Amino acid sequence: RWRWPRNRIVWVMALLLLVAGLPKNLQQRDPDKIVFVDVAARIAEVQGPGAPAVISTSIHTHRLISLYANIDHPDPPCPEADLSGQWGRFADNADKMSADLKNSGIGFFLYEERHWPIRNFDPGDFFNNRHFKLIGNWYHRDTGRMQLYQLR
């Protein structure tokens, strides 16, 4: 039979609890989400220093992309408060949407295959438009194929 002092038992129990929870805390959280940081890094690279990047995305990725694209900017727009770049507020035909995006001062458009509204036009018509320049392709299991365009 063990005869340990009470404080030693408390220390051993605390150490066991710490060791039991440590592996889970050491794992990288959501490693598949790094693709969104890569998209944002590409936007920041193309945008360069100066004005913050204004991006049109789906509501699903807007906060994350906008935050990371402007992370190094001294006066970034608040991604939570500024939802003006989300697709839902723009027209449902390619020519009108191009004009609306340009008039809103949006410099980048992120197409997400699984979040593209079915009621909207075929994205192929839209992105073959002379106002868009493809600057990156990615894939994520939640969004499907993603294509980043810079507005000209």
mmCIF file of C-alpha atoms in Angstrom:
data_model
loop_
_atom_site.group_PDB
_atom_site.id
_atom_site.type_symbol
_atom_site.label_atom_id
_atom_site.label_comp_id
_atom_site.label_asym_id
_atom_site.label_seq_id
_atom_site.Cartn_x
_atom_site.Cartn_y
_atom_site.Cartn_z
ATOM 1 C CA ARG A 1 0.000 0.000 0.000
ATOM 2 C CA TRP A 2 1.243 3.475 -0.943
ATOM 3 C CA ARG A 3 1.646 6.140 1.672
ATOM 4 C CA TRP A 4 2.030 9.337 -0.317
ATOM 5 C CA PRO A 5 1.384 12.752 1.138
ATOM 6 C CA ARG A 6 -1.763 14.462 -0.092
ATOM 7 C CA ASN A 7 0.074 17.256 -1.951
ATOM 8 C CA ARG A 8 2.134 14.711 -3.936
ATOM 9 C CA ILE A 9 -1.076 12.948 -5.037
ATOM 10 C CA VAL A 10 -2.524 16.304 -6.164
ATOM 11 C CA TRP A 11 0.640 17.057 -8.179
ATOM 12 C CA VAL A 12 0.613 13.630 -9.829
ATOM 13 C CA MET A 13 -3.074 13.987 -10.742
ATOM 14 C CA ALA A 14 -2.471 17.473 -12.181
ATOM 15 C CA LEU A 15 0.473 16.184 -14.199
ATOM 16 C CA LEU A 16 -1.601 13.278 -15.559
ATOM 17 C CA LEU A 17 -4.386 15.666 -16.625
ATOM 18 C CA LEU A 18 -1.893 17.933 -18.337
ATOM 19 C CA VAL A 19 -0.197 15.082 -20.175
ATOM 20 C CA ALA A 20 -3.547 13.605 -21.248
ATOM 21 C CA GLY A 21 -4.702 16.877 -22.867
ATOM 22 C CA LEU A 22 -1.399 17.951 -24.366
ATOM 23 C CA PRO A 23 -1.401 15.952 -27.647
ATOM 24 C CA LYS A 24 -4.728 17.410 -28.732
ATOM 25 C CA ASN A 25 -3.547 20.939 -28.025
ATOM 26 C CA LEU A 26 -0.300 20.453 -29.925
ATOM 27 C CA GLN A 27 -2.061 19.473 -33.167
ATOM 28 C CA GLN A 28 -2.458 22.142 -35.812
ATOM 29 C CA ARG A 29 -6.070 23.290 -35.846
ATOM 30 C CA ASP A 30 -7.865 23.080 -39.178
ATOM 31 C CA PRO A 31 -4.768 22.445 -41.298
ATOM 32 C CA ASP A 32 -6.936 22.342 -44.423
ATOM 33 C CA LYS A 33 -7.902 26.000 -43.889
ATOM 34 C CA ILE A 34 -4.375 27.104 -44.854
ATOM 35 C CA VAL A 35 -5.603 27.367 -48.451
ATOM 36 C CA PHE A 36 -7.607 30.473 -47.471
ATOM 37 C CA VAL A 37 -4.468 32.067 -46.059
ATOM 38 C CA ASP A 38 -2.727 31.227 -49.358
ATOM 39 C CA VAL A 39 -5.510 32.933 -51.336
ATOM 40 C CA ALA A 40 -5.270 36.002 -49.119
ATOM 41 C CA ALA A 41 -1.476 36.047 -49.418
ATOM 42 C CA ARG A 42 -1.818 36.073 -53.221
ATOM 43 C CA ILE A 43 -4.211 39.009 -52.996
ATOM 44 C CA ALA A 44 -1.812 40.897 -50.729
ATOM 45 C CA GLU A 45 1.079 40.124 -53.101
ATOM 46 C CA VAL A 46 -0.769 41.470 -56.142
ATOM 47 C CA GLN A 47 -2.243 44.444 -54.265
ATOM 48 C CA GLY A 48 1.086 45.532 -52.803
ATOM 49 C CA PRO A 49 1.474 48.253 -50.179
ATOM 50 C CA GLY A 50 -0.829 51.224 -50.139
ATOM 51 C CA ALA A 51 -4.593 50.944 -50.130
ATOM 52 C CA PRO A 52 -6.203 47.898 -48.510
ATOM 53 C CA ALA A 53 -7.438 45.117 -50.784
ATOM 54 C CA VAL A 54 -11.183 45.128 -51.425
ATOM 55 C CA ILE A 55 -12.426 41.656 -52.281
ATOM 56 C CA SER A 56 -15.708 40.172 -53.455
ATOM 57 C CA THR A 57 -16.310 36.666 -52.095
ATOM 58 C CA SER A 58 -19.158 34.531 -50.881
ATOM 59 C CA ILE A 59 -20.484 35.140 -47.399
ATOM 60 C CA HIS A 60 -18.797 31.894 -46.318
ATOM 61 C CA THR A 61 -15.221 33.059 -46.844
ATOM 62 C CA HIS A 62 -15.452 36.854 -46.768
ATOM 63 C CA ARG A 63 -14.228 37.406 -43.211
ATOM 64 C CA LEU A 64 -11.268 35.064 -43.438
ATOM 65 C CA ILE A 65 -10.041 36.191 -46.863
ATOM 66 C CA SER A 66 -10.470 39.906 -46.135
ATOM 67 C CA LEU A 67 -8.760 39.625 -42.759
ATOM 68 C CA TYR A 68 -5.675 37.808 -44.043
ATOM 69 C CA ALA A 69 -5.383 39.812 -47.275
ATOM 70 C CA ASN A 70 -5.144 43.010 -45.221
ATOM 71 C CA ILE A 71 -3.329 41.643 -42.157
ATOM 72 C CA ASP A 72 -0.178 43.730 -42.767
ATOM 73 C CA HIS A 73 -2.041 46.892 -43.705
ATOM 74 C CA PRO A 74 -1.890 49.631 -41.056
ATOM 75 C CA ASP A 75 -5.556 50.571 -41.505
ATOM 76 C CA PRO A 76 -7.409 47.454 -42.761
ATOM 77 C CA PRO A 77 -11.161 47.404 -43.352
ATOM 78 C CA CYS A 78 -13.142 45.497 -40.746
ATOM 79 C CA PRO A 79 -14.152 42.221 -42.402
ATOM 80 C CA GLU A 80 -17.123 41.829 -40.060
ATOM 81 C CA ALA A 81 -18.608 45.261 -40.645
ATOM 82 C CA ASP A 82 -17.927 45.556 -44.366
ATOM 83 C CA LEU A 83 -20.054 42.984 -46.142
ATOM 84 C CA SER A 84 -20.423 45.131 -49.252
ATOM 85 C CA GLY A 85 -18.208 42.854 -51.322
ATOM 86 C CA GLN A 86 -20.346 39.749 -51.037
ATOM 87 C CA TRP A 87 -21.748 38.289 -54.217
ATOM 88 C CA GLY A 88 -25.382 38.459 -53.128
ATOM 89 C CA ARG A 89 -25.651 42.201 -53.581
ATOM 90 C CA PHE A 90 -24.581 42.238 -57.228
ATOM 91 C CA ALA A 91 -26.558 41.734 -60.413
ATOM 92 C CA ASP A 92 -27.308 38.335 -61.861
ATOM 93 C CA ASN A 93 -25.832 38.881 -65.321
ATOM 94 C CA ALA A 94 -22.176 39.083 -66.269
ATOM 95 C CA ASP A 95 -22.013 42.570 -67.795
ATOM 96 C CA LYS A 96 -23.992 44.285 -65.044
ATOM 97 C CA MET A 97 -22.062 42.471 -62.331
ATOM 98 C CA SER A 98 -18.730 43.546 -63.866
ATOM 99 C CA ALA A 99 -19.870 47.155 -63.865
ATOM 100 C CA ASP A 100 -21.228 46.927 -60.308
ATOM 101 C CA LEU A 101 -17.979 45.446 -59.022
ATOM 102 C CA LYS A 102 -15.880 48.159 -60.673
ATOM 103 C CA ASN A 103 -18.185 50.924 -59.427
ATOM 104 C CA SER A 104 -17.919 49.560 -55.888
ATOM 105 C CA GLY A 105 -14.128 49.844 -55.955
ATOM 106 C CA ILE A 106 -13.613 46.086 -55.684
ATOM 107 C CA GLY A 107 -10.242 44.948 -56.959
ATOM 108 C CA PHE A 108 -10.506 41.163 -56.580
ATOM 109 C CA PHE A 109 -13.168 38.506 -57.057
ATOM 110 C CA LEU A 110 -12.973 35.009 -55.572
ATOM 111 C CA TYR A 111 -15.132 32.431 -57.333
ATOM 112 C CA GLU A 112 -16.087 29.431 -55.169
ATOM 113 C CA GLU A 113 -17.579 26.518 -57.049
ATOM 114 C CA ARG A 114 -19.843 25.160 -54.286
ATOM 115 C CA HIS A 115 -21.083 28.567 -53.144
ATOM 116 C CA TRP A 116 -21.881 30.054 -56.541
ATOM 117 C CA PRO A 117 -25.623 30.800 -56.610
ATOM 118 C CA ILE A 118 -27.366 28.497 -59.072
ATOM 119 C CA ARG A 119 -29.830 31.231 -60.010
ATOM 120 C CA ASN A 120 -26.952 33.379 -61.259
ATOM 121 C CA PHE A 121 -25.482 33.176 -64.712
ATOM 122 C CA ASP A 122 -22.930 30.625 -65.854
ATOM 123 C CA PRO A 123 -19.597 31.625 -64.320
ATOM 124 C CA GLY A 124 -17.811 30.716 -67.555
ATOM 125 C CA ASP A 125 -19.554 33.639 -69.284
ATOM 126 C CA PHE A 126 -18.571 35.960 -66.489
ATOM 127 C CA PHE A 127 -14.919 35.093 -66.126
ATOM 128 C CA ASN A 128 -14.188 35.110 -69.857
ATOM 129 C CA ASN A 129 -15.078 38.796 -69.666
ATOM 130 C CA ARG A 130 -12.240 41.169 -70.576
ATOM 131 C CA HIS A 131 -12.554 42.888 -67.169
ATOM 132 C CA PHE A 132 -11.144 39.886 -65.273
ATOM 133 C CA LYS A 133 -7.638 38.483 -65.067
ATOM 134 C CA LEU A 134 -7.163 35.043 -63.514
ATOM 135 C CA ILE A 135 -4.376 35.222 -60.896
ATOM 136 C CA GLY A 136 -4.784 31.974 -58.959
ATOM 137 C CA ASN A 137 -6.477 28.568 -58.606
ATOM 138 C CA TRP A 138 -7.037 26.556 -55.429
ATOM 139 C CA TYR A 139 -9.205 23.741 -54.158
ATOM 140 C CA HIS A 140 -10.793 23.166 -50.748
ATOM 141 C CA ARG A 141 -13.207 20.424 -49.757
ATOM 142 C CA ASP A 142 -15.763 22.948 -48.406
ATOM 143 C CA THR A 143 -15.732 25.386 -51.322
ATOM 144 C CA GLY A 144 -14.697 23.194 -54.227
ATOM 145 C CA ARG A 145 -12.633 24.863 -56.927
ATOM 146 C CA MET A 146 -11.667 28.462 -56.158
ATOM 147 C CA GLN A 147 -10.463 30.943 -58.748
ATOM 148 C CA LEU A 148 -9.113 34.362 -57.897
ATOM 149 C CA TYR A 149 -9.582 37.162 -60.423
ATOM 150 C CA GLN A 150 -8.246 40.680 -60.458
ATOM 151 C CA LEU A 151 -10.554 43.302 -61.900
ATOM 152 C CA ARG A 152 -8.939 45.357 -64.655
#
